[in-house]
N, CA and C atoms as an extended XYZ file, in Angstrom:
396
Properties=species:S:1:pos:R:3:atomname:S:1:resname:S:1:resid:I:1 pbc="F F F"
N        -5.938        3.270       18.226 N   MET     1
C        -5.253        2.017       17.965 CA  MET     1
C        -6.119        1.188       17.015 C   MET     1
N        -5.474        0.593       16.052 N   ILE     2
C        -6.148       -0.266       15.076 CA  ILE     2
C        -5.597       -1.671       15.247 C   ILE     2
N        -6.485       -2.622       15.417 N   ILE     3
C        -6.081       -4.028       15.531 CA  ILE     3
C        -6.747       -4.784       14.393 C   ILE     3
N        -5.948       -5.475       13.614 N   SER     4
C        -6.458       -6.201       12.463 CA  SER     4
C        -5.848       -7.597       12.437 C   SER     4
N        -6.673       -8.616       12.222 N   PRO     5
C        -6.114       -9.974       12.141 CA  PRO     5
C        -5.340      -10.186       10.849 C   PRO     5
N        -4.375      -11.093       10.896 N   TYR     6
C        -3.683      -11.502        9.677 CA  TYR     6
C        -4.715      -12.133        8.745 C   TYR     6
N        -4.462      -12.055        7.446 N   ARG     7
C        -5.323      -12.737        6.476 CA  ARG     7
C        -4.755      -14.107        6.183 C   ARG     7
N        -5.637      -15.049        5.946 N   LYS     8
C        -5.215      -16.397        5.575 CA  LYS     8
C        -5.268      -16.518        4.054 C   LYS     8
N        -4.091      -16.739        3.456 N   ILE     9
C        -3.980      -16.882        2.011 CA  ILE     9
C        -3.235      -18.177        1.734 C   ILE     9
N        -3.877      -19.077        1.002 N   ASN    10
C        -3.272      -20.378        0.686 CA  ASN    10
C        -2.761      -21.085        1.937 C   ASN    10
N        -3.570      -21.125        2.984 N   ASN    11
C        -3.268      -21.782        4.258 CA  ASN    11
C        -2.101      -21.151        5.008 C   ASN    11
N        -1.722      -19.915        4.655 N   LEU    12
C        -0.690      -19.188        5.378 CA  LEU    12
C        -1.294      -17.894        5.914 C   LEU    12
N        -0.900      -17.525        7.120 N   TYR    13
C        -1.333      -16.254        7.688 CA  TYR    13
C        -0.313      -15.188        7.322 C   TYR    13
N        -0.786      -14.097        6.703 N   VAL    14
C         0.104      -13.031        6.261 CA  VAL    14
C        -0.355      -11.697        6.843 C   VAL    14
N         0.601      -10.802        7.138 N   PRO    15
C         0.247       -9.490        7.686 CA  PRO    15
C        -0.287       -8.566        6.590 C   PRO    15
N        -1.567       -8.715        6.307 N   SER    16
C        -2.235       -7.942        5.278 CA  SER    16
C        -3.427       -7.257        5.927 C   SER    16
N        -3.678       -6.007        5.553 N   ILE    17
C        -4.731       -5.239        6.194 CA  ILE    17
C        -5.537       -4.497        5.131 C   ILE    17
N        -6.830       -4.332        5.377 N   LYS    18
C        -7.685       -3.586        4.462 CA  LYS    18
C        -7.435       -2.092        4.663 C   LYS    18
N        -7.167       -1.405        3.557 N   ILE    19
C        -6.804        0.008        3.587 CA  ILE    19
C        -7.717        0.759        2.624 C   ILE    19
N        -8.089        1.966        3.012 N   GLN    20
C        -8.834        2.827        2.105 CA  GLN    20
C        -7.835        3.725        1.383 C   GLN    20
N        -7.873        3.705        0.059 N   PHE    21
C        -7.030        4.559       -0.766 CA  PHE    21
C        -7.915        5.602       -1.424 C   PHE    21
N        -7.379        6.824       -1.594 N   ALA    22
C        -8.158        7.893       -2.200 CA  ALA    22
C        -7.271        8.829       -3.006 C   ALA    22
N        -7.905        9.541       -3.907 N   ASN    23
C        -7.236       10.591       -4.649 CA  ASN    23
C        -7.074       11.776       -3.701 C   ASN    23
N        -5.849       12.264       -3.464 N   PRO    24
C        -5.657       13.353       -2.493 CA  PRO    24
C        -6.368       14.649       -2.873 C   PRO    24
N        -6.699       14.811       -4.163 N   ASN    25
C        -7.417       16.004       -4.610 CA  ASN    25
C        -8.925       15.839       -4.555 C   ASN    25
N        -9.387       14.612       -4.333 N   ASN    26
C       -10.813       14.327       -4.267 CA  ASN    26
C       -11.016       13.042       -3.468 C   ASN    26
N       -11.203       13.163       -2.166 N   LEU    27
C       -11.330       11.975       -1.307 CA  LEU    27
C       -12.580       11.154       -1.614 C   LEU    27
N       -13.497       11.712       -2.420 N   GLN    28
C       -14.672       10.948       -2.840 CA  GLN    28
C       -14.289        9.839       -3.816 C   GLN    28
N       -13.175       10.021       -4.511 N   LEU    29
C       -12.642        8.967       -5.368 CA  LEU    29
C       -11.803        8.056       -4.483 C   LEU    29
N       -12.402        6.966       -4.015 N   ASN    30
C       -11.681        6.086       -3.096 CA  ASN    30
C       -12.060        4.640       -3.331 C   ASN    30
N       -11.257        3.755       -2.799 N   LEU    31
C       -11.524        2.314       -2.868 CA  LEU    31
C       -10.859        1.626       -1.694 C   LEU    31
N       -11.314        0.430       -1.415 N   TYR    32
C       -10.778       -0.373       -0.322 CA  TYR    32
C       -10.086       -1.590       -0.914 C   TYR    32
N        -8.866       -1.801       -0.491 N   GLU    33
C        -8.098       -2.956       -0.954 CA  GLU    33
C        -7.218       -3.461        0.187 C   GLU    33
N        -6.830       -4.724        0.105 N   TYR    34
C        -5.888       -5.272        1.072 CA  TYR    34
C        -4.465       -4.966        0.618 C   TYR    34
N        -3.632       -4.612        1.565 N   GLY    35
C        -2.233       -4.374        1.291 CA  GLY    35
C        -1.378       -5.235        2.203 C   GLY    35
N        -0.320       -5.794        1.653 N   LEU    36
C         0.621       -6.616        2.409 CA  LEU    36
C         1.643       -5.698        3.069 C   LEU    36
N         1.747       -5.749        4.380 N   LEU    37
C         2.718       -4.933        5.109 CA  LEU    37
C         4.074       -5.621        4.995 C   LEU    37
N         5.000       -4.977        4.307 N   ASP    38
C         6.281       -5.588        3.978 CA  ASP    38
C         7.418       -4.717        4.500 C   ASP    38
N         7.990       -5.089        5.636 N   THR    39
C         9.079       -4.307        6.232 CA  THR    39
C        10.361       -4.386        5.414 C   THR    39
N        10.434       -5.285        4.456 N   GLY    40
C        11.613       -5.402        3.604 CA  GLY    40
C        11.535       -4.538        2.361 C   GLY    40
N        10.385       -3.933        2.119 N   ALA    41
C        10.222       -3.074        0.940 CA  ALA    41
C        10.505       -1.623        1.320 C   ALA    41
N        11.351       -0.963        0.548 N   ASP    42
C        11.664        0.444        0.809 CA  ASP    42
C        10.488        1.354        0.493 C   ASP    42
N         9.761        1.056       -0.591 N   VAL    43
C         8.670        1.915       -1.046 CA  VAL    43
C         7.387        1.111       -1.175 C   VAL    43
N         6.293        1.830       -1.289 N   THR    44
C         4.980        1.215       -1.462 CA  THR    44
C         4.688        1.079       -2.949 C   THR    44
N         4.251       -0.100       -3.355 N   LEU    45
C         3.968       -0.408       -4.750 CA  LEU    45
C         2.484       -0.702       -4.915 C   LEU    45
N         1.879       -0.075       -5.927 N   ILE    46
C         0.465       -0.315       -6.198 CA  ILE    46
C         0.292       -0.689       -7.662 C   ILE    46
N        -0.668       -1.561       -7.955 N   PRO    47
C        -0.902       -1.937       -9.350 CA  PRO    47
C        -1.616       -0.827      -10.125 C   PRO    47
N        -1.518       -0.908      -11.437 N   ASP    48
C        -2.080        0.105      -12.330 CA  ASP    48
C        -3.577        0.322      -12.144 C   ASP    48
N        -4.330       -0.712      -11.797 N   PHE    49
C        -5.782       -0.550      -11.713 CA  PHE    49
C        -6.172        0.476      -10.656 C   PHE    49
N        -5.385        0.618       -9.595 N   ILE    50
C        -5.693        1.617       -8.564 CA  ILE    50
C        -5.436        3.021       -9.111 C   ILE    50
N        -4.348        3.177       -9.831 N   ILE    51
C        -4.022        4.474      -10.425 CA  ILE    51
C        -5.138        4.911      -11.369 C   ILE    51
N        -5.613        3.996      -12.194 N   ARG    52
C        -6.684        4.321      -13.145 CA  ARG    52
C        -7.997        4.606      -12.422 C   ARG    52
N        -8.355        3.757      -11.475 N   GLU    53
C        -9.644        3.916      -10.795 CA  GLU    53
C        -9.714        5.205       -9.970 C   GLU    53
N        -8.597        5.598       -9.362 N   LEU    54
C        -8.587        6.808       -8.542 CA  LEU    54
C        -8.200        8.053       -9.341 C   LEU    54
N        -7.906        7.853      -10.632 N   ASN    55
C        -7.540        8.970      -11.502 CA  ASN    55
C        -6.375        9.772      -10.910 C   ASN    55
N        -5.332        9.048      -10.483 N   LEU    56
C        -4.167        9.698       -9.887 CA  LEU    56
C        -3.292       10.314      -10.967 C   LEU    56
N        -2.695       11.443      -10.636 N   ARG    57
C        -1.747       12.077      -11.543 CA  ARG    57
C        -0.337       11.704      -11.113 C   ARG    57
N         0.486       11.408      -12.113 N   ASN    58
C         1.853       11.052      -11.747 CA  ASN    58
C         2.639       12.305      -11.382 C   ASN    58
N         3.640       12.090      -10.551 N   MET    59
C         4.527       13.173      -10.173 CA  MET    59
C         5.544       13.345      -11.295 C   MET    59
N         6.498       14.181      -11.129 N   ARG    60
C         7.466       14.447      -12.196 CA  ARG    60
C         8.121       13.160      -12.699 C   ARG    60
N         8.171       13.057      -14.008 N   GLU    61
C         8.729       11.866      -14.671 CA  GLU    61
C        10.165       11.591      -14.255 C   GLU    61
N        10.939       12.652      -13.954 N   GLU    62
C        12.341       12.445      -13.568 CA  GLU    62
C        12.478       11.807      -12.193 C   GLU    62
N        11.396       11.696      -11.453 N   ASN    63
C        11.428       11.022      -10.154 CA  ASN    63
C        11.210        9.515      -10.282 C   ASN    63
N        11.205        9.016      -11.488 N   ARG    64
C        11.044        7.579      -11.753 CA  ARG    64
C        12.175        6.811      -11.065 C   ARG    64
N        11.858        5.630      -10.551 N   ILE    65
C        12.880        4.791       -9.923 CA  ILE    65
C        12.847        3.396      -10.538 C   ILE    65
N        13.894        2.658      -10.310 N   THR    66
C        13.943        1.253      -10.707 CA  THR    66
C        13.664        0.419       -9.469 C   THR    66
N        12.690       -0.477       -9.576 N   VAL    67
C        12.370       -1.366       -8.460 CA  VAL    67
C        12.603       -2.807       -8.896 C   VAL    67
N        12.838       -3.640       -7.924 N   ARG    68
C        12.986       -5.072       -8.190 CA  ARG    68
C        11.696       -5.767       -7.817 C   ARG    68
N        11.220       -6.568       -8.723 N   GLY    69
C         9.954       -7.259       -8.511 CA  GLY    69
C        10.152       -8.734       -8.252 C   GLY    69
N         9.185       -9.488       -8.681 N   ILE    70
C         9.207      -10.933       -8.499 CA  ILE    70
C        10.412      -11.507       -9.237 C   ILE    70
N        11.061      -12.481       -8.649 N   ASN    71
C        12.259      -13.119       -9.204 CA  ASN    71
C        13.373      -12.113       -9.468 C   ASN    71
N        13.395      -11.045       -8.669 N   ASN    72
C        14.442      -10.032       -8.738 CA  ASN    72
C        14.480       -9.282      -10.075 C   ASN    72
N        13.358       -9.333      -10.820 N   SER    73
C        13.305       -8.607      -12.084 CA  SER    73
C        13.261       -7.107      -11.811 C   SER    73
N        13.820       -6.331      -12.722 N   ARG    74
C        13.871       -4.874      -12.559 CA  ARG    74
C        12.853       -4.227      -13.486 C   ARG    74
N        12.229       -3.160      -12.986 N   MET    75
C        11.282       -2.402      -13.802 CA  MET    75
C        11.276       -0.946      -13.370 C   MET    75
N        10.897       -0.091      -14.287 N   GLN    76
C        10.798        1.333      -14.005 CA  GLN    76
C         9.433        1.618      -13.384 C   GLN    76
N         9.422        2.436      -12.338 N   SER    77
C         8.175        2.801      -11.670 CA  SER    77
C         8.077        4.312      -11.558 C   SER    77
N         6.875        4.802      -11.776 N   ILE    78
C         6.599        6.231      -11.721 CA  ILE    78
C         5.919        6.546      -10.390 C   ILE    78
N         6.312        7.647       -9.722 N   PRO    79
C         5.695        7.999       -8.440 CA  PRO    79
C         4.345        8.701       -8.610 C   PRO    79
N         3.459        8.432       -7.664 N   TYR    80
C         2.141        9.065       -7.588 CA  TYR    80
C         1.915        9.465       -6.141 C   TYR    80
N         1.151       10.525       -5.948 N   LEU    81
C         0.740       10.916       -4.601 CA  LEU    81
C        -0.636       10.319       -4.361 C   LEU    81
N        -0.799        9.668       -3.208 N   ILE    82
C        -2.066        9.020       -2.879 CA  ILE    82
C        -2.385        9.305       -1.416 C   ILE    82
N        -3.659        9.276       -1.082 N   SER    83
C        -4.089        9.364        0.309 CA  SER    83
C        -4.513        7.975        0.740 C   SER    83
N        -4.262        7.658        2.011 N   PHE    84
C        -4.654        6.343        2.508 CA  PHE    84
C        -5.119        6.461        3.956 C   PHE    84
N        -5.897        5.481        4.375 N   SER    85
C        -6.406        5.459        5.743 CA  SER    85
C        -6.487        4.012        6.221 C   SER    85
N        -5.982        3.779        7.425 N   PHE    86
C        -6.116        2.463        8.042 CA  PHE    86
C        -7.431        2.342        8.808 C   PHE    86
N        -7.947        3.489        9.288 N   ASP    87
C        -9.153        3.449       10.118 CA  ASP    87
C       -10.374        4.058        9.437 C   ASP    87
N       -10.246        4.417        8.143 N   TYR    88
C       -11.333        4.959        7.328 CA  TYR    88
C       -11.834        6.310        7.843 C   TYR    88
N       -11.001        6.992        8.625 N   GLN    89
C       -11.382        8.278        9.173 CA  GLN    89
C       -10.290        9.311        8.931 C   GLN    89
N        -9.077        8.984        9.314 N   TYR    90
C        -7.951        9.901        9.173 CA  TYR    90
C        -7.112        9.505        7.971 C   TYR    90
N        -6.921       10.453        7.057 N   PHE    91
C        -6.157       10.187        5.849 CA  PHE    91
C        -4.753       10.753        5.964 C   PHE    91
N        -3.820       10.048        5.360 N   PHE    92
C        -2.426       10.459        5.289 CA  PHE    92
C        -2.018       10.427        3.825 C   PHE    92
N        -1.148       11.331        3.427 N   ASP    93
C        -0.650       11.349        2.055 CA  ASP    93
C         0.719       10.697        2.002 C   ASP    93
N         0.981       10.013        0.908 N   SER    94
C         2.280        9.382        0.728 CA  SER    94
C         2.543        9.198       -0.759 C   SER    94
N         3.809        9.078       -1.080 N   VAL    95
C         4.205        8.749       -2.446 CA  VAL    95
C         4.189        7.235       -2.581 C   VAL    95
N         3.605        6.765       -3.673 N   VAL    96
C         3.603        5.343       -4.000 CA  VAL    96
C         4.118        5.206       -5.427 C   VAL    96
N         4.474        3.999       -5.799 N   TYR    97
C         5.008        3.745       -7.138 CA  TYR    97
C         4.165        2.688       -7.825 C   TYR    97
N         3.996        2.871       -9.136 N   ASP    98
C         3.186        1.925       -9.900 CA  ASP    98
C         3.982        0.673      -10.215 C   ASP    98
N         3.240       -0.375      -10.423 N   ILE    99
C         3.845       -1.631      -10.848 CA  ILE    99
C         2.829       -2.313      -11.756 C   ILE    99
N         3.297       -2.874      -12.854 N   THR   100
C         2.371       -3.454      -13.811 CA  THR   100
C         1.652       -4.651      -13.202 C   THR   100
N         0.400       -4.795      -13.574 N   GLU   101
C        -0.408       -5.883      -13.026 CA  GLU   101
C         0.092       -7.251      -13.461 C   GLU   101
N         0.805       -7.303      -14.576 N   THR   102
C         1.354       -8.593      -14.981 CA  THR   102
C         2.448       -9.035      -14.024 C   THR   102
N         3.097       -8.060      -13.379 N   GLU   103
C         4.155       -8.373      -12.430 CA  GLU   103
C         3.573       -8.677      -11.047 C   GLU   103
N         2.571       -7.913      -10.646 N   LEU   104
C         2.051       -8.050       -9.289 CA  LEU   104
C         0.694       -7.392       -9.189 C   LEU   104
N        -0.271       -8.091       -8.628 N   ARG   105
C        -1.584       -7.488       -8.393 CA  ARG   105
C        -1.721       -7.053       -6.939 C   ARG   105
N        -0.925       -7.615       -6.072 N   GLU   106
C        -0.965       -7.248       -4.655 CA  GLU   106
C        -0.440       -5.845       -4.439 C   GLU   106
N        -0.915       -5.218       -3.402 N   ILE   107
C        -0.396       -3.935       -2.969 CA  ILE   107
C         0.651       -4.226       -1.903 C   ILE   107
N         1.836       -3.664       -2.079 N   ILE   108
C         2.920       -3.850       -1.129 CA  ILE   108
C         3.089       -2.542       -0.362 C   ILE   108
N         2.823       -2.563        0.925 N   ILE   109
C         2.987       -1.382        1.762 CA  ILE   109
C         4.397       -1.423        2.328 C   ILE   109
N         5.240       -0.509        1.847 N   GLY   110
C         6.642       -0.484        2.235 CA  GLY   110
C         6.930        0.453        3.391 C   GLY   110
N         8.219        0.554        3.703 N   ARG   111
C         8.640        1.342        4.868 CA  ARG   111
C         8.362        2.832        4.740 C   ARG   111
N         8.223        3.353        3.520 N   ASN   112
C         7.914        4.779        3.402 CA  ASN   112
C         6.571        5.109        4.056 C   ASN   112
N         5.663        4.148        4.136 N   ILE   113
C         4.402        4.324        4.876 CA  ILE   113
C         4.510        3.730        6.269 C   ILE   113
N         5.049        2.538        6.384 N   LEU   114
C         5.101        1.859        7.690 CA  LEU   114
C         5.846        2.676        8.735 C   LEU   114
N         6.902        3.377        8.323 N   ASN   115
C         7.707        4.128        9.290 CA  ASN   115
C         7.010        5.367        9.831 C   ASN   115
N         5.832        5.682        9.314 N   GLN   116
C         5.059        6.808        9.830 CA  GLN   116
C         4.225        6.410       11.048 C   GLN   116
N         4.219        5.130       11.393 N   PHE   117
C         3.367        4.605       12.459 CA  PHE   117
C         4.155        3.681       13.366 C   PHE   117
N         3.587        3.434       14.518 N   SER   118
C         4.104        2.387       15.386 CA  SER   118
C         3.283        1.135       15.069 C   SER   118
N         3.937        0.146       14.491 N   ILE   119
C         3.236       -1.069       14.064 CA  ILE   119
C         3.868       -2.276       14.742 C   ILE   119
N         3.013       -3.085       15.334 N   ARG   120
C         3.491       -4.319       15.967 CA  ARG   120
C         2.883       -5.518       15.245 C   ARG   120
N         3.742       -6.425       14.858 N   PHE   121
C         3.307       -7.675       14.236 CA  PHE   121
C         3.243       -8.732       15.330 C   PHE   121
N         2.055       -9.088       15.735 N   ASP   122
C         1.850      -10.072       16.787 CA  ASP   122
C         1.597      -11.427       16.129 C   ASP   122
N         2.690      -12.129       15.831 N   GLY   123
C         2.596      -13.407       15.143 CA  GLY   123
C         1.923      -14.498       15.947 C   GLY   123
N         2.063      -14.438       17.277 N   ILE   124
C         1.440      -15.458       18.121 CA  ILE   124
C        -0.080      -15.413       18.001 C   ILE   124
N        -0.623      -14.191       18.103 N   ASP   125
C        -2.082      -14.042       18.011 CA  ASP   125
C        -2.529      -13.706       16.586 C   ASP   125
N        -1.585      -13.690       15.642 N   LYS   126
C        -1.862      -13.451       14.232 CA  LYS   126
C        -2.659      -12.174       14.022 C   LYS   126
N        -2.068      -11.055       14.471 N   ARG   127
C        -2.733       -9.769       14.305 CA  ARG   127
C        -1.699       -8.646       14.169 C   ARG   127
N        -2.175       -7.541       13.619 N   ILE   128
C        -1.365       -6.346       13.414 CA  ILE   128
C        -1.949       -5.265       14.323 C   ILE   128
N        -1.091       -4.552       15.035 N   ILE   129
C        -1.532       -3.467       15.918 CA  ILE   129
C        -0.861       -2.188       15.430 C   ILE   129
N        -1.683       -1.207       15.049 N   ILE   130
C        -1.159        0.055       14.495 CA  ILE   130
C        -1.562        1.200       15.406 C   ILE   130
N        -0.562        1.999       15.769 N   ASN   131
C        -0.805        3.228       16.530 CA  ASN   131
C        -0.363        4.393       15.666 C   ASN   131
N        -1.332        5.237       15.246 N   PRO   132
C        -0.960        6.396       14.409 CA  PRO   132
C        -0.113        7.406       15.179 C   PRO   132
């Protein structure tokens, strides 16, 4: 079980958790970043800097999707395979989609990852409880 407090951003508590991301072909290429757990997002979106830093290879170009960003703007996103860990020990692979940094620098963890776990948002105590 992983218990993580909400982060305070601009005097608001948000369900954001520190996650380790890695290249699935080389787990030594990894970084730690905060991701916003968003139950309203269908897919996980990551900014370009993570793709570059982890040297991720994109999946087939025909798997590109259109996503809606800030202010309901539409953009094309390319899928990448990435490894991630909530507890810095056990890694899971998932497809994520890129998003330009001009649109969003935050990492949005969508239901394609969230639905792999039992996650409880404890708003009263301002914490996230994850059971793999």
